[in-house]
């Protein structure tokens, strides 16, 4: 039963990533993740899919100038949290709901409350709770976030965290999006 529940949680997070996919590349990355984790079988002629260069995380700039990174799918969430983020960066995620991992690049500084609130709104918006109100968002330094051995992509455990409640704001997300 426990293994089935973990599989269900993982598949719900994949469904959430599919619902938030913005391009064909996003869908192809999710397909590659499912193939890599053994959920889907590799298709013949899939060498073309492996050559796709993954898109990086979404980038935002807070009103106070801090860079905020948001994962697009489980594989990106893994890379963002375990490889790209510094131990002193701040990690955010909606509580007990599938969604993106959000990282505030702090540079060793304590970000202002405004930046943390904006990042919480991004975490809520890029989750299954996008249409909700009063969404609980957990946040903690990256050093308290761990990936259990053998866990599926995007699955982490974390300790020593705080929780705040925010309402997702699509207009704020668009305003903070980094223009390339």
PDB file of C-alpha atoms in Angstrom:
ATOM      1  CA  UNK A   1       0.000   0.000   0.000  1.00  0.00           C
ATOM      2  CA  UNK A   2       2.810   2.407   0.881  1.00  0.00           C
ATOM      3  CA  UNK A   3       4.551   1.777  -2.458  1.00  0.00           C
ATOM      4  CA  UNK A   4       1.262   2.331  -4.282  1.00  0.00           C
ATOM      5  CA  UNK A   5       0.715   5.613  -2.441  1.00  0.00           C
ATOM      6  CA  UNK A   6       4.239   6.798  -3.354  1.00  0.00           C
ATOM      7  CA  UNK A   7       3.574   5.872  -7.001  1.00  0.00           C
ATOM      8  CA  UNK A   8       0.253   7.774  -6.900  1.00  0.00           C
ATOM      9  CA  UNK A   9       1.963  10.856  -5.400  1.00  0.00           C
ATOM     10  CA  UNK A  10       4.578  10.727  -8.145  1.00  0.00           C
ATOM     11  CA  UNK A  11       2.007  10.371 -10.927  1.00  0.00           C
ATOM     12  CA  UNK A  12      -0.025  13.268  -9.483  1.00  0.00           C
ATOM     13  CA  UNK A  13       3.106  15.443  -9.588  1.00  0.00           C
ATOM     14  CA  UNK A  14       3.661  14.438 -13.240  1.00  0.00           C
ATOM     15  CA  UNK A  15       0.034  15.307 -14.047  1.00  0.00           C
ATOM     16  CA  UNK A  16       0.524  18.688 -12.397  1.00  0.00           C
ATOM     17  CA  UNK A  17       3.663  19.303 -14.478  1.00  0.00           C
ATOM     18  CA  UNK A  18       1.738  18.354 -17.638  1.00  0.00           C
ATOM     19  CA  UNK A  19      -1.051  20.774 -16.732  1.00  0.00           C
ATOM     20  CA  UNK A  20       1.530  23.558 -16.345  1.00  0.00           C
ATOM     21  CA  UNK A  21       3.498  22.688 -19.505  1.00  0.00           C
ATOM     22  CA  UNK A  22       3.882  25.751 -21.713  1.00  0.00           C
ATOM     23  CA  UNK A  23       5.538  24.220 -24.771  1.00  0.00           C
ATOM     24  CA  UNK A  24       6.205  21.000 -26.662  1.00  0.00           C
ATOM     25  CA  UNK A  25       9.687  20.975 -25.125  1.00  0.00           C
ATOM     26  CA  UNK A  26       8.151  20.847 -21.627  1.00  0.00           C
ATOM     27  CA  UNK A  27       6.032  17.843 -22.645  1.00  0.00           C
ATOM     28  CA  UNK A  28       9.055  16.103 -24.184  1.00  0.00           C
ATOM     29  CA  UNK A  29      11.060  16.642 -20.986  1.00  0.00           C
ATOM     30  CA  UNK A  30       8.245  15.084 -18.947  1.00  0.00           C
ATOM     31  CA  UNK A  31       8.105  12.131 -21.359  1.00  0.00           C
ATOM     32  CA  UNK A  32      11.879  11.686 -20.970  1.00  0.00           C
ATOM     33  CA  UNK A  33      11.501  11.773 -17.180  1.00  0.00           C
ATOM     34  CA  UNK A  34       8.774   9.098 -17.299  1.00  0.00           C
ATOM     35  CA  UNK A  35      10.920   6.937 -19.582  1.00  0.00           C
ATOM     36  CA  UNK A  36      13.959   7.385 -17.348  1.00  0.00           C
ATOM     37  CA  UNK A  37      11.998   6.423 -14.240  1.00  0.00           C
ATOM     38  CA  UNK A  38      10.580   3.320 -15.910  1.00  0.00           C
ATOM     39  CA  UNK A  39       6.948   4.451 -16.037  1.00  0.00           C
ATOM     40  CA  UNK A  40       6.983   4.547 -19.861  1.00  0.00           C
ATOM     41  CA  UNK A  41       8.863   2.258 -22.212  1.00  0.00           C
ATOM     42  CA  UNK A  42      11.347   3.882 -24.566  1.00  0.00           C
ATOM     43  CA  UNK A  43       9.946   4.211 -28.065  1.00  0.00           C
ATOM     44  CA  UNK A  44      11.838   3.195 -31.156  1.00  0.00           C
ATOM     45  CA  UNK A  45      13.559   6.139 -32.742  1.00  0.00           C
ATOM     46  CA  UNK A  46      13.638   7.923 -29.387  1.00  0.00           C
ATOM     47  CA  UNK A  47      17.271   8.962 -29.907  1.00  0.00           C
ATOM     48  CA  UNK A  48      15.847  12.235 -31.233  1.00  0.00           C
ATOM     49  CA  UNK A  49      14.122  12.815 -27.886  1.00  0.00           C
ATOM     50  CA  UNK A  50      17.363  12.296 -25.960  1.00  0.00           C
ATOM     51  CA  UNK A  51      19.073  15.034 -27.977  1.00  0.00           C
ATOM     52  CA  UNK A  52      16.622  17.669 -26.781  1.00  0.00           C
ATOM     53  CA  UNK A  53      18.441  20.201 -24.670  1.00  0.00           C
ATOM     54  CA  UNK A  54      16.409  20.648 -21.490  1.00  0.00           C
ATOM     55  CA  UNK A  55      15.100  24.128 -20.822  1.00  0.00           C
ATOM     56  CA  UNK A  56      16.421  25.657 -17.647  1.00  0.00           C
ATOM     57  CA  UNK A  57      14.226  26.621 -14.730  1.00  0.00           C
ATOM     58  CA  UNK A  58      11.925  29.607 -15.058  1.00  0.00           C
ATOM     59  CA  UNK A  59      13.635  32.752 -13.825  1.00  0.00           C
ATOM     60  CA  UNK A  60      12.033  35.618 -11.934  1.00  0.00           C
ATOM     61  CA  UNK A  61      13.413  38.741 -10.270  1.00  0.00           C
ATOM     62  CA  UNK A  62      11.802  39.854  -7.027  1.00  0.00           C
ATOM     63  CA  UNK A  63      10.800  43.442  -6.407  1.00  0.00           C
ATOM     64  CA  UNK A  64      13.924  43.781  -4.240  1.00  0.00           C
ATOM     65  CA  UNK A  65      16.284  42.352  -6.888  1.00  0.00           C
ATOM     66  CA  UNK A  66      16.721  38.731  -5.740  1.00  0.00           C
ATOM     67  CA  UNK A  67      16.694  36.030  -8.418  1.00  0.00           C
ATOM     68  CA  UNK A  68      13.999  33.377  -7.963  1.00  0.00           C
ATOM     69  CA  UNK A  69      14.167  30.062  -9.842  1.00  0.00           C
ATOM     70  CA  UNK A  70      11.136  27.809 -10.438  1.00  0.00           C
ATOM     71  CA  UNK A  71      11.323  24.207 -11.673  1.00  0.00           C
ATOM     72  CA  UNK A  72       9.133  23.241 -14.648  1.00  0.00           C
ATOM     73  CA  UNK A  73       8.883  19.490 -13.894  1.00  0.00           C
ATOM     74  CA  UNK A  74      10.115  16.849 -11.446  1.00  0.00           C
ATOM     75  CA  UNK A  75      13.489  16.376 -13.144  1.00  0.00           C
ATOM     76  CA  UNK A  76      14.112  20.135 -13.066  1.00  0.00           C
ATOM     77  CA  UNK A  77      12.956  20.298  -9.452  1.00  0.00           C
ATOM     78  CA  UNK A  78      15.612  17.685  -8.623  1.00  0.00           C
ATOM     79  CA  UNK A  79      18.374  19.502 -10.458  1.00  0.00           C
ATOM     80  CA  UNK A  80      17.364  22.884  -9.083  1.00  0.00           C
ATOM     81  CA  UNK A  81      17.237  21.731  -5.459  1.00  0.00           C
ATOM     82  CA  UNK A  82      20.099  19.227  -5.332  1.00  0.00           C
ATOM     83  CA  UNK A  83      22.613  20.666  -7.816  1.00  0.00           C
ATOM     84  CA  UNK A  84      22.023  24.343  -8.663  1.00  0.00           C
ATOM     85  CA  UNK A  85      20.958  25.764  -5.303  1.00  0.00           C
ATOM     86  CA  UNK A  86      23.503  26.778  -2.686  1.00  0.00           C
ATOM     87  CA  UNK A  87      22.996  25.469   0.858  1.00  0.00           C
ATOM     88  CA  UNK A  88      22.204  29.008   2.041  1.00  0.00           C
ATOM     89  CA  UNK A  89      19.550  29.632  -0.642  1.00  0.00           C
ATOM     90  CA  UNK A  90      15.903  29.482   0.418  1.00  0.00           C
ATOM     91  CA  UNK A  91      13.751  26.554  -0.815  1.00  0.00           C
ATOM     92  CA  UNK A  92       9.953  26.864  -1.051  1.00  0.00           C
ATOM     93  CA  UNK A  93       7.164  24.419  -1.916  1.00  0.00           C
ATOM     94  CA  UNK A  94       3.418  24.237  -1.361  1.00  0.00           C
ATOM     95  CA  UNK A  95       2.536  22.024   1.568  1.00  0.00           C
ATOM     96  CA  UNK A  96       1.423  18.455   0.686  1.00  0.00           C
ATOM     97  CA  UNK A  97       0.402  19.396  -2.879  1.00  0.00           C
ATOM     98  CA  UNK A  98       2.305  18.647  -6.117  1.00  0.00           C
ATOM     99  CA  UNK A  99       4.074  21.691  -7.503  1.00  0.00           C
ATOM    100  CA  UNK A 100       7.320  23.349  -8.471  1.00  0.00           C
ATOM    101  CA  UNK A 101      10.358  23.699  -6.244  1.00  0.00           C
ATOM    102  CA  UNK A 102      11.175  27.391  -5.864  1.00  0.00           C
ATOM    103  CA  UNK A 103      14.637  28.691  -4.943  1.00  0.00           C
ATOM    104  CA  UNK A 104      15.515  32.213  -3.825  1.00  0.00           C
ATOM    105  CA  UNK A 105      19.197  32.803  -4.607  1.00  0.00           C
ATOM    106  CA  UNK A 106      20.230  34.604  -1.442  1.00  0.00           C
ATOM    107  CA  UNK A 107      23.995  34.919  -1.887  1.00  0.00           C
ATOM    108  CA  UNK A 108      24.316  34.211   1.829  1.00  0.00           C
ATOM    109  CA  UNK A 109      22.069  37.150   2.770  1.00  0.00           C
ATOM    110  CA  UNK A 110      18.674  37.057   4.469  1.00  0.00           C
ATOM    111  CA  UNK A 111      16.111  38.050   1.819  1.00  0.00           C
ATOM    112  CA  UNK A 112      13.523  40.702   2.742  1.00  0.00           C
ATOM    113  CA  UNK A 113      10.005  39.569   3.655  1.00  0.00           C
ATOM    114  CA  UNK A 114       8.696  41.027   0.393  1.00  0.00           C
ATOM    115  CA  UNK A 115      10.955  38.694  -1.631  1.00  0.00           C
ATOM    116  CA  UNK A 116       9.928  35.651   0.428  1.00  0.00           C
ATOM    117  CA  UNK A 117       6.244  36.527  -0.009  1.00  0.00           C
ATOM    118  CA  UNK A 118       6.679  36.930  -3.778  1.00  0.00           C
ATOM    119  CA  UNK A 119       8.465  33.571  -3.966  1.00  0.00           C
ATOM    120  CA  UNK A 120       5.652  31.967  -1.938  1.00  0.00           C
ATOM    121  CA  UNK A 121       3.124  33.324  -4.405  1.00  0.00           C
ATOM    122  CA  UNK A 122       5.181  31.842  -7.258  1.00  0.00           C
ATOM    123  CA  UNK A 123       5.282  28.472  -5.453  1.00  0.00           C
ATOM    124  CA  UNK A 124       1.509  28.568  -4.987  1.00  0.00           C
ATOM    125  CA  UNK A 125       0.882  29.625  -8.589  1.00  0.00           C
ATOM    126  CA  UNK A 126       3.114  26.922 -10.071  1.00  0.00           C
ATOM    127  CA  UNK A 127       1.331  24.111  -8.204  1.00  0.00           C
ATOM    128  CA  UNK A 128      -1.977  22.259  -8.229  1.00  0.00           C
ATOM    129  CA  UNK A 129      -3.276  24.980  -5.897  1.00  0.00           C
ATOM    130  CA  UNK A 130      -2.991  27.619  -8.647  1.00  0.00           C
ATOM    131  CA  UNK A 131      -6.714  28.456  -8.498  1.00  0.00           C
ATOM    132  CA  UNK A 132      -6.937  28.275  -4.692  1.00  0.00           C
ATOM    133  CA  UNK A 133      -6.804  30.799  -1.901  1.00  0.00           C
ATOM    134  CA  UNK A 134      -4.946  30.668   1.398  1.00  0.00           C
ATOM    135  CA  UNK A 135      -2.399  28.140   0.110  1.00  0.00           C
ATOM    136  CA  UNK A 136       0.110  26.933   2.748  1.00  0.00           C
ATOM    137  CA  UNK A 137       3.724  27.245   1.532  1.00  0.00           C
ATOM    138  CA  UNK A 138       6.676  25.753   3.423  1.00  0.00           C
ATOM    139  CA  UNK A 139      10.099  27.383   3.243  1.00  0.00           C
ATOM    140  CA  UNK A 140      13.520  26.475   4.601  1.00  0.00           C
ATOM    141  CA  UNK A 141      17.194  26.861   3.720  1.00  0.00           C
ATOM    142  CA  UNK A 142      18.283  24.310   1.084  1.00  0.00           C
ATOM    143  CA  UNK A 143      20.615  22.661   3.623  1.00  0.00           C
ATOM    144  CA  UNK A 144      17.516  21.182   5.299  1.00  0.00           C
ATOM    145  CA  UNK A 145      16.169  19.627   2.076  1.00  0.00           C
ATOM    146  CA  UNK A 146      17.246  16.058   1.277  1.00  0.00           C
ATOM    147  CA  UNK A 147      16.449  13.599  -1.488  1.00  0.00           C
ATOM    148  CA  UNK A 148      15.928  10.108  -0.037  1.00  0.00           C
ATOM    149  CA  UNK A 149      17.960   7.314  -1.629  1.00  0.00           C
ATOM    150  CA  UNK A 150      16.016   5.724  -4.485  1.00  0.00           C
ATOM    151  CA  UNK A 151      13.260   8.361  -4.442  1.00  0.00           C
ATOM    152  CA  UNK A 152      11.478   9.336  -7.647  1.00  0.00           C
ATOM    153  CA  UNK A 153      12.402  12.625  -9.353  1.00  0.00           C
ATOM    154  CA  UNK A 154      11.146  15.676  -7.487  1.00  0.00           C
ATOM    155  CA  UNK A 155      10.560  13.848  -4.201  1.00  0.00           C
ATOM    156  CA  UNK A 156      12.353  15.335  -1.178  1.00  0.00           C
ATOM    157  CA  UNK A 157      12.069  15.459   2.575  1.00  0.00           C
ATOM    158  CA  UNK A 158      12.741  18.591   4.594  1.00  0.00           C
ATOM    159  CA  UNK A 159      13.008  19.686   8.197  1.00  0.00           C
ATOM    160  CA  UNK A 160      13.329  22.900  10.207  1.00  0.00           C
ATOM    161  CA  UNK A 161      10.850  24.804   8.060  1.00  0.00           C
ATOM    162  CA  UNK A 162       8.294  27.564   8.435  1.00  0.00           C
ATOM    163  CA  UNK A 163       4.874  27.790   6.823  1.00  0.00           C
ATOM    164  CA  UNK A 164       2.968  30.830   5.613  1.00  0.00           C
ATOM    165  CA  UNK A 165      -0.327  31.171   3.769  1.00  0.00           C
ATOM    166  CA  UNK A 166      -0.588  33.083   0.477  1.00  0.00           C
ATOM    167  CA  UNK A 167      -2.979  33.462  -2.440  1.00  0.00           C
ATOM    168  CA  UNK A 168      -1.540  32.835  -5.931  1.00  0.00           C
ATOM    169  CA  UNK A 169      -1.377  35.947  -8.114  1.00  0.00           C
ATOM    170  CA  UNK A 170      -1.007  35.460 -11.888  1.00  0.00           C
ATOM    171  CA  UNK A 171      -0.387  39.174 -12.513  1.00  0.00           C
ATOM    172  CA  UNK A 172       2.477  39.232  -9.995  1.00  0.00           C
ATOM    173  CA  UNK A 173       4.036  36.125 -11.600  1.00  0.00           C
ATOM    174  CA  UNK A 174       3.960  37.775 -15.012  1.00  0.00           C
ATOM    175  CA  UNK A 175       5.392  41.034 -13.627  1.00  0.00           C
ATOM    176  CA  UNK A 176       8.315  39.219 -11.935  1.00  0.00           C
ATOM    177  CA  UNK A 177       9.139  37.005 -14.946  1.00  0.00           C
ATOM    178  CA  UNK A 178      12.638  37.727 -16.197  1.00  0.00           C
ATOM    179  CA  UNK A 179      12.586  39.058 -19.731  1.00  0.00           C
ATOM    180  CA  UNK A 180      15.208  37.487 -21.983  1.00  0.00           C
TER     181      UNK A 180
END
